[in-house]
mmCIF file of C-alpha atoms and ligand atoms in Angstrom:
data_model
loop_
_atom_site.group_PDB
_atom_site.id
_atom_site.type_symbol
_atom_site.label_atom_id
_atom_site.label_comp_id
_atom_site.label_asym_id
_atom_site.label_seq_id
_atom_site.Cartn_x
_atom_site.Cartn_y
_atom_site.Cartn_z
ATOM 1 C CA UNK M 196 -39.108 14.085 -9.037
ATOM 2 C CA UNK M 197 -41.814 13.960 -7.702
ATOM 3 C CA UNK M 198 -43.418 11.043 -10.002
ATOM 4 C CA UNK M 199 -46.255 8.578 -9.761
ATOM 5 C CA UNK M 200 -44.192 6.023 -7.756
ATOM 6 C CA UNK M 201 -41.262 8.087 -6.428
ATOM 7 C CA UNK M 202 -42.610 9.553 -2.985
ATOM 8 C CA UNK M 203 -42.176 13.385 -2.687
ATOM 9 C CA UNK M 204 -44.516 16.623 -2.849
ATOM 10 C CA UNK M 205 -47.970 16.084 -4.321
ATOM 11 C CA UNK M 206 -48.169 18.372 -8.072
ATOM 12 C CA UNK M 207 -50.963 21.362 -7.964
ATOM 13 C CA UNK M 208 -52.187 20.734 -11.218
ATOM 14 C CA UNK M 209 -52.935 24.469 -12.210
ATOM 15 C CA UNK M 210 -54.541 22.750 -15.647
ATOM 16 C CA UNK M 211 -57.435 21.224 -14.300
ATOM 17 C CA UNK M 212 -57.914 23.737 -11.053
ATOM 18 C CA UNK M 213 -57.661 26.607 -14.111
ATOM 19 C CA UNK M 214 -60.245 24.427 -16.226
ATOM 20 C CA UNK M 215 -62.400 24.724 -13.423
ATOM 21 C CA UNK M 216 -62.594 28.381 -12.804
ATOM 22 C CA UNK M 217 -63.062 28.553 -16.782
ATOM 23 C CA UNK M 218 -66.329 26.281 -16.175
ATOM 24 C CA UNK M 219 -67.635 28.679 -13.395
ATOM 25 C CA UNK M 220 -66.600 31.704 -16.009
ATOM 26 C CA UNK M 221 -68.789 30.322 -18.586
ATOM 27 C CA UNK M 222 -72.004 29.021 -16.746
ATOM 28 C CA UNK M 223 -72.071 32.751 -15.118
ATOM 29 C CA UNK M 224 -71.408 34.335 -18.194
ATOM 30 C CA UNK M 225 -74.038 32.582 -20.242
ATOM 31 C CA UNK M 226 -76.597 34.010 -17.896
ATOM 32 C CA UNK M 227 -75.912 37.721 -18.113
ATOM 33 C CA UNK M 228 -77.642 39.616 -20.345
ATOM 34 C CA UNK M 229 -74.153 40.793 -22.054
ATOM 35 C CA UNK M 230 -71.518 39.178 -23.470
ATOM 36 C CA UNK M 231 -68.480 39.528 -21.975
ATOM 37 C CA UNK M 232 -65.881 41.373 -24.308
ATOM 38 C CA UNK M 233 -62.136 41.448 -23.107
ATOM 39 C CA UNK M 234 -59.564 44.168 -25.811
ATOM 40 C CA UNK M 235 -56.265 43.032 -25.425
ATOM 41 C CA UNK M 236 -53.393 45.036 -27.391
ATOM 42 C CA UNK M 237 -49.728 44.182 -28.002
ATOM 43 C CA UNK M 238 -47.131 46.424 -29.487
ATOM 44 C CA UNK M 239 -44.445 45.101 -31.489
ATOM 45 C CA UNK M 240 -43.723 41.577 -31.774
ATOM 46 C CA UNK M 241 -41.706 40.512 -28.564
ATOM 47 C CA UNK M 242 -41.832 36.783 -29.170
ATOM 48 C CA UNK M 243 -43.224 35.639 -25.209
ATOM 49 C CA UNK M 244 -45.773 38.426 -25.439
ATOM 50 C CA UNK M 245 -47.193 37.126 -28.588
ATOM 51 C CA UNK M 246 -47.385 33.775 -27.318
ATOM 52 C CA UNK M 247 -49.378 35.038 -24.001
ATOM 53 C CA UNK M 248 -51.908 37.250 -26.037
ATOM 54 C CA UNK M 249 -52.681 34.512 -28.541
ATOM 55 C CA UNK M 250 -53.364 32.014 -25.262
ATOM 56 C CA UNK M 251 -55.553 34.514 -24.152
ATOM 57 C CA UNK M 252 -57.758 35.865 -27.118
ATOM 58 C CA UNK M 253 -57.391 32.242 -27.704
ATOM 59 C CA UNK M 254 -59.517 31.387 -24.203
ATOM 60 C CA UNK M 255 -61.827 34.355 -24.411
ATOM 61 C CA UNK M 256 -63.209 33.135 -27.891
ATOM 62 C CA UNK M 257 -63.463 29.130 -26.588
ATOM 63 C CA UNK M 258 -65.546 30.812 -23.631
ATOM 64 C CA UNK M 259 -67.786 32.690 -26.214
ATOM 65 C CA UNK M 260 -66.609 36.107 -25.237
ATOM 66 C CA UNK M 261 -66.297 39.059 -27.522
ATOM 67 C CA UNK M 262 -62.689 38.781 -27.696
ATOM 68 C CA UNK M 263 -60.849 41.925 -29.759
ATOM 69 C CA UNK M 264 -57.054 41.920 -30.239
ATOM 70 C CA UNK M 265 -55.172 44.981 -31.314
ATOM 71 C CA UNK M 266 -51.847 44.211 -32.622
ATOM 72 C CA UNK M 267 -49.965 47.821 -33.239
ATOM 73 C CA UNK M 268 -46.477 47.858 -34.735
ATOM 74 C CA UNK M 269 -43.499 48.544 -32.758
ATOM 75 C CA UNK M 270 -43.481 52.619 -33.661
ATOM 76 C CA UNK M 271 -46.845 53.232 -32.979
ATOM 77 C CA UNK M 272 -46.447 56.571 -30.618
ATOM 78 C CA UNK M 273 -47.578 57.066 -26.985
ATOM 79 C CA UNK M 274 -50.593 59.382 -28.243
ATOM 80 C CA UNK M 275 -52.285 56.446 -30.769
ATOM 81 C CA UNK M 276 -51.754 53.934 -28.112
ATOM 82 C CA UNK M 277 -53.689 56.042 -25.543
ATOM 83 C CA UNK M 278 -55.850 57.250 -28.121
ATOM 84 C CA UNK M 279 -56.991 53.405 -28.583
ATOM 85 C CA UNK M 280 -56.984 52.902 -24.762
ATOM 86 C CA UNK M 281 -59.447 55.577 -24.844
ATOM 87 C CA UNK M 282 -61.398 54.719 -27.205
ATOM 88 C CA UNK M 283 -62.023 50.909 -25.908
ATOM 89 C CA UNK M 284 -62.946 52.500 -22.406
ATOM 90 C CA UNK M 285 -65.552 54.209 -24.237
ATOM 91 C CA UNK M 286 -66.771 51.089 -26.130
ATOM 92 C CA UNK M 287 -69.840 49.343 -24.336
ATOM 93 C CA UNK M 288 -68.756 46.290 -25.845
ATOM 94 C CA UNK M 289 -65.960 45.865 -24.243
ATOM 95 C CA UNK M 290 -65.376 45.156 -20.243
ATOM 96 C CA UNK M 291 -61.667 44.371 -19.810
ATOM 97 C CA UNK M 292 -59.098 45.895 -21.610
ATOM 98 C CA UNK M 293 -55.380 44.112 -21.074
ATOM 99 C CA UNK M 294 -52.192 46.235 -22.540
ATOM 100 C CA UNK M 295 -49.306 43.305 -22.796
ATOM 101 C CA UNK M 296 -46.015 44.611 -20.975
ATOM 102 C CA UNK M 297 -43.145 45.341 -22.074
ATOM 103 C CA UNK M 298 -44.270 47.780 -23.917
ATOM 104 C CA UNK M 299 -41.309 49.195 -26.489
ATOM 105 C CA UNK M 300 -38.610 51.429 -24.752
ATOM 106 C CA UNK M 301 -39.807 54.473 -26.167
ATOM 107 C CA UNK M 302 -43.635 53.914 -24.412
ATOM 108 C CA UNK M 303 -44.444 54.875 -21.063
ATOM 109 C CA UNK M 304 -45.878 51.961 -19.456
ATOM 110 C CA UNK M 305 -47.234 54.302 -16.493
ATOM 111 C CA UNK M 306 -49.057 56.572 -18.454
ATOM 112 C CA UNK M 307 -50.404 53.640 -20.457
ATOM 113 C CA UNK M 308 -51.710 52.087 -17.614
ATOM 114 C CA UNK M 309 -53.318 55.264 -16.325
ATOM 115 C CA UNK M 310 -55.343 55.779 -19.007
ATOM 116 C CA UNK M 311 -57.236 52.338 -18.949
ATOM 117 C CA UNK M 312 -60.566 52.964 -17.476
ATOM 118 C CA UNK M 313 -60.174 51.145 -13.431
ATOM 119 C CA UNK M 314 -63.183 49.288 -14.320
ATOM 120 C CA UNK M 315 -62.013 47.411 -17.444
ATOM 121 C CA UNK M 316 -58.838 47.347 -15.866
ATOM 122 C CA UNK M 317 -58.725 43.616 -15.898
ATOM 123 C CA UNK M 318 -55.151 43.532 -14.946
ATOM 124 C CA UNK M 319 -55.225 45.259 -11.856
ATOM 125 C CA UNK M 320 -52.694 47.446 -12.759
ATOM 126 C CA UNK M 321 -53.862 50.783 -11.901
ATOM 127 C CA UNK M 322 -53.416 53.264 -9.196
ATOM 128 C CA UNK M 323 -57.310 52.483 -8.089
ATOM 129 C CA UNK M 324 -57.274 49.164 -8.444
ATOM 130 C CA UNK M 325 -54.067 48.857 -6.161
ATOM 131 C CA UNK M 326 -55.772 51.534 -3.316
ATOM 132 C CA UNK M 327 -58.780 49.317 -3.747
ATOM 133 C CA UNK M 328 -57.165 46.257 -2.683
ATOM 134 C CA UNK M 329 -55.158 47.964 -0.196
ATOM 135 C CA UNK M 330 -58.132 49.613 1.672
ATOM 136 C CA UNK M 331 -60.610 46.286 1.472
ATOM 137 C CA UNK M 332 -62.846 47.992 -1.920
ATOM 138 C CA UNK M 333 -64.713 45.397 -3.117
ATOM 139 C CA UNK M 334 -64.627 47.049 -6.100
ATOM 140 C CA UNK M 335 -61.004 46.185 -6.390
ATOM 141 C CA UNK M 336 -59.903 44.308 -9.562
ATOM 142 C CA UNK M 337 -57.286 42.099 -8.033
ATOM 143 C CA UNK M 338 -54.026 41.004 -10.799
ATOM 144 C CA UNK M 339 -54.901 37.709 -12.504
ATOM 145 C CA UNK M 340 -51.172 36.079 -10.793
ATOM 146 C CA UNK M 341 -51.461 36.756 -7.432
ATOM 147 C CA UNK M 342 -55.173 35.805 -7.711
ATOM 148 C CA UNK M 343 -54.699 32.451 -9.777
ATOM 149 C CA UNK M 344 -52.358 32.059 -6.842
ATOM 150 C CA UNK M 345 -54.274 32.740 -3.978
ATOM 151 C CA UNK M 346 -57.293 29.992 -5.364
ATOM 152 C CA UNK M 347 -54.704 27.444 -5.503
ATOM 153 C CA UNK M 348 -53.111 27.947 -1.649
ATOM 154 C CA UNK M 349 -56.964 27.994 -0.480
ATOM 155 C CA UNK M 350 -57.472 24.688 -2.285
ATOM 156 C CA UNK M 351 -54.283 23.996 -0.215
ATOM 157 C CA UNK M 352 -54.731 25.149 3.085
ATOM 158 C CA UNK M 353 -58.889 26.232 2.998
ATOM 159 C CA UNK M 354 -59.586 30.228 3.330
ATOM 160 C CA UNK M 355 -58.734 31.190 6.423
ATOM 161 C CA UNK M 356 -54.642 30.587 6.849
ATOM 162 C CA UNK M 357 -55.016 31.718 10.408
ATOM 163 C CA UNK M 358 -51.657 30.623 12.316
ATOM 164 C CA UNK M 359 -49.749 30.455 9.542
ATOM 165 C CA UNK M 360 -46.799 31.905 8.017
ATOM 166 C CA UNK M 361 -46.472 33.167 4.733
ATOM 167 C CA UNK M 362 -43.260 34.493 2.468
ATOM 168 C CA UNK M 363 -43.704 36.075 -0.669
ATOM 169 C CA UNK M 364 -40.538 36.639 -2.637
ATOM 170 C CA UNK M 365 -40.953 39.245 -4.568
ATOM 171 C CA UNK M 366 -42.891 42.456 -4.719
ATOM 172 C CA UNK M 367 -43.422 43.857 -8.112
ATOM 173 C CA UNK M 368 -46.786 45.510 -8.589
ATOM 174 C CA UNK M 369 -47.812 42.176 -10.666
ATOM 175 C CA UNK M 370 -47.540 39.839 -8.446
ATOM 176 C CA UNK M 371 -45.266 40.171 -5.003
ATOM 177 C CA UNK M 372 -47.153 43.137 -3.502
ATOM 178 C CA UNK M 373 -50.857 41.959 -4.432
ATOM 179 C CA UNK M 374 -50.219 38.587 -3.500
ATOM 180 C CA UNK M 375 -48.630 39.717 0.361
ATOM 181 C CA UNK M 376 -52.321 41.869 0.176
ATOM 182 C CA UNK M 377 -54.205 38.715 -0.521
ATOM 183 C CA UNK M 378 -52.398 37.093 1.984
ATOM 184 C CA UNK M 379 -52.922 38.806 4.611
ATOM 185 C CA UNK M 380 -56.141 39.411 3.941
ATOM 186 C CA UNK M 381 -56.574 35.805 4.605
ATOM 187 C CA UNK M 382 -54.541 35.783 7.827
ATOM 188 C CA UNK M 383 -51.693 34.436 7.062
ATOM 189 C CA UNK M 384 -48.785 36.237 8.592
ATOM 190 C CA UNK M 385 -46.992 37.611 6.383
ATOM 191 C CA UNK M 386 -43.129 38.455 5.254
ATOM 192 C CA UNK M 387 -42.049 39.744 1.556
ATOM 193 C CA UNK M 388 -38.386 39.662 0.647
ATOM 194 C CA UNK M 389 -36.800 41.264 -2.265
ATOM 195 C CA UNK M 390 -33.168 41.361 -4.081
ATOM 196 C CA UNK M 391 -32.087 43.173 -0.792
ATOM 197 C CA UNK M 392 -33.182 41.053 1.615
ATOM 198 C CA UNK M 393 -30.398 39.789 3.788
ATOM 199 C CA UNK M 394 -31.062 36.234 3.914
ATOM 200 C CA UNK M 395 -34.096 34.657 1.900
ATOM 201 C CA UNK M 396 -33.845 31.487 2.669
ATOM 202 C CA UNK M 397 -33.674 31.745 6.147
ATOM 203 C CA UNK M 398 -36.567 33.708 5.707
ATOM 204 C CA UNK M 399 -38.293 31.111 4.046
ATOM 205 C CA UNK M 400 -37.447 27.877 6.132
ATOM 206 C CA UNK M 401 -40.230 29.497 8.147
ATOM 207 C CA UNK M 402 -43.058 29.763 5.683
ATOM 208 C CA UNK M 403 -46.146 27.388 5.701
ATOM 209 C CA UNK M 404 -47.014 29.019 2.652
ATOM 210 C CA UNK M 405 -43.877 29.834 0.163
ATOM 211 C CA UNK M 406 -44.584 32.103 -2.907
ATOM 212 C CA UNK M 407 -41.834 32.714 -5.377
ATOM 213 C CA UNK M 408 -42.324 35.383 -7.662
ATOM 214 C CA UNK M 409 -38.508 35.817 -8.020
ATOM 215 C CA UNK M 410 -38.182 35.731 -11.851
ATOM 216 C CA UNK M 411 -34.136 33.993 -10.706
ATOM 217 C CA UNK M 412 -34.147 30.132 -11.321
ATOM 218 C CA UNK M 413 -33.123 28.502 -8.074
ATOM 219 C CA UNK M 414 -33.575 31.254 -5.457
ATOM 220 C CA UNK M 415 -35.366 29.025 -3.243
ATOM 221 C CA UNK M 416 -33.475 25.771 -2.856
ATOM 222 C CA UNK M 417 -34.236 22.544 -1.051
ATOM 223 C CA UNK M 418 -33.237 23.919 2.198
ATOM 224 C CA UNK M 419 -35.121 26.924 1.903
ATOM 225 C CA UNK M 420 -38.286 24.982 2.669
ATOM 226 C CA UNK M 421 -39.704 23.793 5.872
ATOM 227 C CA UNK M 422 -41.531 20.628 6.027
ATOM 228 C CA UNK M 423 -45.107 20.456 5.012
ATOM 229 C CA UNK M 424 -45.271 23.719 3.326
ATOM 230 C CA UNK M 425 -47.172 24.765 0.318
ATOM 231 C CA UNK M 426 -44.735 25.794 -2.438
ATOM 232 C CA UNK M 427 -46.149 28.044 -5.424
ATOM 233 C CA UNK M 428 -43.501 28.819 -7.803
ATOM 234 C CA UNK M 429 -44.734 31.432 -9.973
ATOM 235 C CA UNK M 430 -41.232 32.380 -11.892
ATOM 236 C CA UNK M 431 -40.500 31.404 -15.720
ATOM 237 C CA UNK M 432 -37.220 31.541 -16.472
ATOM 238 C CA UNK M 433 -35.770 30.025 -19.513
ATOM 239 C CA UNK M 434 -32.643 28.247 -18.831
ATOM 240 C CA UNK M 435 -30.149 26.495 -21.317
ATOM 241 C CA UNK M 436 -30.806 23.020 -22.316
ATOM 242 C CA UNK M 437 -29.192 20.788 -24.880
ATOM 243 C CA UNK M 438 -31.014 17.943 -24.406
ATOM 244 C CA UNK M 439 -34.198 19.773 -25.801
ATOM 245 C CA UNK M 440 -34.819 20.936 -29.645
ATOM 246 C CA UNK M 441 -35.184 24.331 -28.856
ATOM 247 C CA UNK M 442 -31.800 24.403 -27.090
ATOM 248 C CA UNK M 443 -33.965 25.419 -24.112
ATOM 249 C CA UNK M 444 -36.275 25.039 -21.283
ATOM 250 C CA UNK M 445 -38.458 26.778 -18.968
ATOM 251 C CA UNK M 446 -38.299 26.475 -15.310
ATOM 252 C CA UNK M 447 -39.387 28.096 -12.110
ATOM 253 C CA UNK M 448 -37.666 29.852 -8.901
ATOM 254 C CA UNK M 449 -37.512 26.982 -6.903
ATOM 255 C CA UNK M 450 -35.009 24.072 -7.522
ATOM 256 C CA UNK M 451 -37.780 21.734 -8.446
ATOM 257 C CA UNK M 452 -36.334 18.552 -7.549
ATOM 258 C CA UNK M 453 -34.682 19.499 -4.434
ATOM 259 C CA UNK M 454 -37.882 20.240 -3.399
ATOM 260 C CA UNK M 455 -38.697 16.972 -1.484
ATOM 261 C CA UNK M 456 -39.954 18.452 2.452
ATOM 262 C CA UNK M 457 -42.684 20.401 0.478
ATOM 263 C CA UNK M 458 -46.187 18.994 1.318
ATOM 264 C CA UNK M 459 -47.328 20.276 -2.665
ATOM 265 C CA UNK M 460 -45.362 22.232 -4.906
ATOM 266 C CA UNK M 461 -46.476 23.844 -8.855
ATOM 267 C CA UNK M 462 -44.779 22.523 -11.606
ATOM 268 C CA UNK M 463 -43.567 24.827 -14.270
ATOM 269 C CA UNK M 464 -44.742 24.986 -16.375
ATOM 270 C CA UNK M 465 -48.634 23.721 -15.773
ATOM 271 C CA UNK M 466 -48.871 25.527 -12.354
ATOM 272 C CA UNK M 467 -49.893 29.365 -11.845
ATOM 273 C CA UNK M 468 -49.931 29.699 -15.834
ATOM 274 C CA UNK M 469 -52.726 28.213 -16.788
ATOM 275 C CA UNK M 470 -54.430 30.114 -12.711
ATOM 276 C CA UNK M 471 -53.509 33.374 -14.524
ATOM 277 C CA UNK M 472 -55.526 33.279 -18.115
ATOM 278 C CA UNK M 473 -58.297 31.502 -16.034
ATOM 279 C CA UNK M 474 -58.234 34.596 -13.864
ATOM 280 C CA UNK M 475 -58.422 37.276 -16.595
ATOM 281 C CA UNK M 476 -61.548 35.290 -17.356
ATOM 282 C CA UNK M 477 -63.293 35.710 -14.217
ATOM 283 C CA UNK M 478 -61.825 39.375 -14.086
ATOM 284 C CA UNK M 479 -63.401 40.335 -17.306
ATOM 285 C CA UNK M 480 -66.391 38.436 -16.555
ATOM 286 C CA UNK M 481 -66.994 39.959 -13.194
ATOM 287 C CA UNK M 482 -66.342 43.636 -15.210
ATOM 288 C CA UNK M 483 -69.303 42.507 -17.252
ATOM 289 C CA UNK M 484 -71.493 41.715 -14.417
ATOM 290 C CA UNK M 485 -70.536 45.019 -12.852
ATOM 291 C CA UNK M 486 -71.530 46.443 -16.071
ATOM 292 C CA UNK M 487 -75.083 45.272 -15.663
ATOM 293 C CA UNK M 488 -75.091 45.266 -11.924
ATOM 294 C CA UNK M 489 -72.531 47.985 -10.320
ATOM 295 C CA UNK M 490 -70.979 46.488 -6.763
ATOM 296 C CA UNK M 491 -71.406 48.867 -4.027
ATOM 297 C CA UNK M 492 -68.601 51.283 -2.643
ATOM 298 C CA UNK M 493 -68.389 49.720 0.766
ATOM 299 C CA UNK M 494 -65.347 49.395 2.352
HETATM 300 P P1 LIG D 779 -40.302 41.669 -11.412
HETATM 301 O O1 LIG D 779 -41.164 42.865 -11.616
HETATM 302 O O2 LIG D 779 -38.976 41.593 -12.067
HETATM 303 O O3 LIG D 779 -40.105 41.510 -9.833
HETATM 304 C C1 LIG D 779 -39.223 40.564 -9.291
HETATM 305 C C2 LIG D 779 -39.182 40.724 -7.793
HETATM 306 O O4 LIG D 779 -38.292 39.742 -7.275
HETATM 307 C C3 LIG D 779 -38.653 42.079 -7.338
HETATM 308 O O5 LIG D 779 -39.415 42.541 -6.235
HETATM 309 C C4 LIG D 779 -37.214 41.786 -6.937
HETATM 310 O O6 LIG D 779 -36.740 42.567 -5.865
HETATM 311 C C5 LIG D 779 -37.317 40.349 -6.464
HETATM 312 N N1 LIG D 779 -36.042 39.648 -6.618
HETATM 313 C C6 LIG D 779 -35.223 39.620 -7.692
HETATM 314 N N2 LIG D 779 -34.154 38.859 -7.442
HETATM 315 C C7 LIG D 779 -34.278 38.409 -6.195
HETATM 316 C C8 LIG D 779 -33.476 37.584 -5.362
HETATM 317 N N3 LIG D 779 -32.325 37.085 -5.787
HETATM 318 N N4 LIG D 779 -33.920 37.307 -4.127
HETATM 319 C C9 LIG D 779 -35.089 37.815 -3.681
HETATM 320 N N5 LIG D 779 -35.893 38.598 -4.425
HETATM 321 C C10 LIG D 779 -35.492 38.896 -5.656
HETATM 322 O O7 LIG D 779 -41.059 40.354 -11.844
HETATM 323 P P2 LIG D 779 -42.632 39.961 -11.741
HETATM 324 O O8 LIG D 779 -43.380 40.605 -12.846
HETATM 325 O O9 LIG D 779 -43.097 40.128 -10.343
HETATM 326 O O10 LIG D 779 -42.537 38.400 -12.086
HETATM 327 C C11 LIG D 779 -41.791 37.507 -11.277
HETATM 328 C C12 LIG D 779 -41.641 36.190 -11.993
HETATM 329 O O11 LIG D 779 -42.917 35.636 -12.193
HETATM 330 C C13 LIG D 779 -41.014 36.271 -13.392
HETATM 331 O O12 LIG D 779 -40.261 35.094 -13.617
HETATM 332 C C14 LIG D 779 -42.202 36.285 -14.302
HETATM 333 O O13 LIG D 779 -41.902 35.786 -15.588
HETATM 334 C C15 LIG D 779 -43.120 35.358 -13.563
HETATM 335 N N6 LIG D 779 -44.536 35.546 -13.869
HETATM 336 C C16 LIG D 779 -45.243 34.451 -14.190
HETATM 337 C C17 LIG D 779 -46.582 34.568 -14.465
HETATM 338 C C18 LIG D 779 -47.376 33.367 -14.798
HETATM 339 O O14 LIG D 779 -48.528 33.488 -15.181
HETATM 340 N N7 LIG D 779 -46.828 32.177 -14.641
HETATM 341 C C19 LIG D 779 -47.209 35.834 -14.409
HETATM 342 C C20 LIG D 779 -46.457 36.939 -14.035
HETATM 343 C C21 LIG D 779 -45.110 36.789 -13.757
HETATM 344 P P3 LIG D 779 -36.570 44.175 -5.970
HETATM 345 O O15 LIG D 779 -37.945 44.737 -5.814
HETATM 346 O O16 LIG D 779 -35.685 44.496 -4.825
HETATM 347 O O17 LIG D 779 -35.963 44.451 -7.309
#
């Protein structure tokens, strides 16, 4: 559920809306004057995080970026790491620069982040980069989920969500706060909950527009969603499963098939995935064409 014949939500296929933002990402990039050039580092060898930074190096060279990966092994001290942060801020070559998290225990993610230039901060991780999207700076370099997100719910529901309600669970720095930002900037009406919210799925029954960004399989269930709604699940959570090779499978927050009243749902995987690397794209292209063209400081 939902299939071809079997009636139930329509799939947002984050493959091809992703392949499409990758299209726009390379006819804009192949008329600036620069090529785009996107650092991404990984310390140690955390088996998900090597996947992800392989998928993206991997779309940065198809799109004919200058694509550099640092892979640093798991001792490599605080100083060296922010000694190579600085020193790709200070390369002209290079426009984004992503730091995969987690970082190993004995790193200090914070400080990390802090030391990536806010410009090439392609993530949107840093303090200026959050203020920015706070306050309305267009400078703002938005995170790639929340983003990826957001172009999918205004395929959805068009740009203005006016009159309608929105839940976001969750509200990491990632992707639960951003995304309520987004939101509302869009006018929806926003509500986050979190892991102490009383009652989340009474909370949600009421959303037009349901984000999950959870990371806990089956938080939303079928009767956590009111008719009609848009359902992005953005959670990957690998569950148990014998009938699969690997012993295992990956799902989302929501309790897929029980999600029959949605008017469109994401699959995971094949949803917001694929919405995210497409985003870093765009973010590092757009930190190129800042490069060449700065955006003004309005607010
Ligand atoms: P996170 O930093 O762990 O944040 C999780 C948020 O969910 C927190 O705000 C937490 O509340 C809230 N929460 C936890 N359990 C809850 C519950 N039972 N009911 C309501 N809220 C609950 O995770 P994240 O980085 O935001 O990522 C969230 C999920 O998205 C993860 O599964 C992650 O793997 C996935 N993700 C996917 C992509 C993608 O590209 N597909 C990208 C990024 C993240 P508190 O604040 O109270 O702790």
């Amino acid at each position: 559920m939902p299939t071809a014949d079997a009636p139930g939500p329509r799939l947002i296929d984050g493959k091809a809306a992703a392949a499409r933002i990758t299209d726009e990402v390379a006819r804009r990039a192949a008329r600036l004057p620069v090529r785009p050039g996107l650092a991404v580092v990984i310390v140690g060898e955390d088996p998900a995080s090597v996947v992800y930074v392989r998928m993206k190096s991997a779309t940065a060279e198809a799109l004919g970026f200058h694509s550099v990966q640092h892979t640093l092994p798991a001792e490599t001290t605080q100083a060296e790491l922010v000694a190579l942060v600085a020193a790709l801020n200070a390369d002209p070559a290079v426009h984004g620069i992503l730091v995969q998290l987690p970082l190993p225990a004995h790193l200090d993610p914070p400080a990390t982040i802090a030391a990536i230039d806010p410009d090439k901060d392609v993530d949107g991780l840093t303090v200026a980069n959050a203020g920015r999207l706070a306050v309305g700076d267009p400078r703002a370099i938005v995170p790639c989920t929340p983003l990826g997100c957001l172009a999918l719910i205004e395929a959805e529901r068009g740009a203005d969500l006016s009159g309608l309600d929105a839940v976001v669970v969750g509200r990491s720095r990632l992707v639960g706060l951003p995304m309520a930002l987004l939101l509302a900037k869009a006018n929806a009406t926003v509500t986050i909950a979190h892991s102490r919210t009383a009652d989340v799925a009474a909370l949600a029954r009421r959303a037009d527009i349901l984000v999950a960004a959870a990371g806990r399989p089956r938080v939303i269930d079928g009767a956590a969603i009111k008719p009609g709604a848009t359902v992005i699940d953005v959670g990957t959570n690998r569950v148990a499963d014998a009938s699969r090779a690997s012993g295992s499978r990956l799902v989302g927050d929501v309790a897929f098939e029980e999600a029959t009243a949605a008017s469109a749902i994401t699959p995971v995987p094949g949803g917001v995935g694929p919405m995210t690397i497409a985003m870093l794209m765009r973010n590092t292209l757009e930190a190129a064409e800042r490069s060449v063209q700065p955006a003004s400081t309005a607010s």
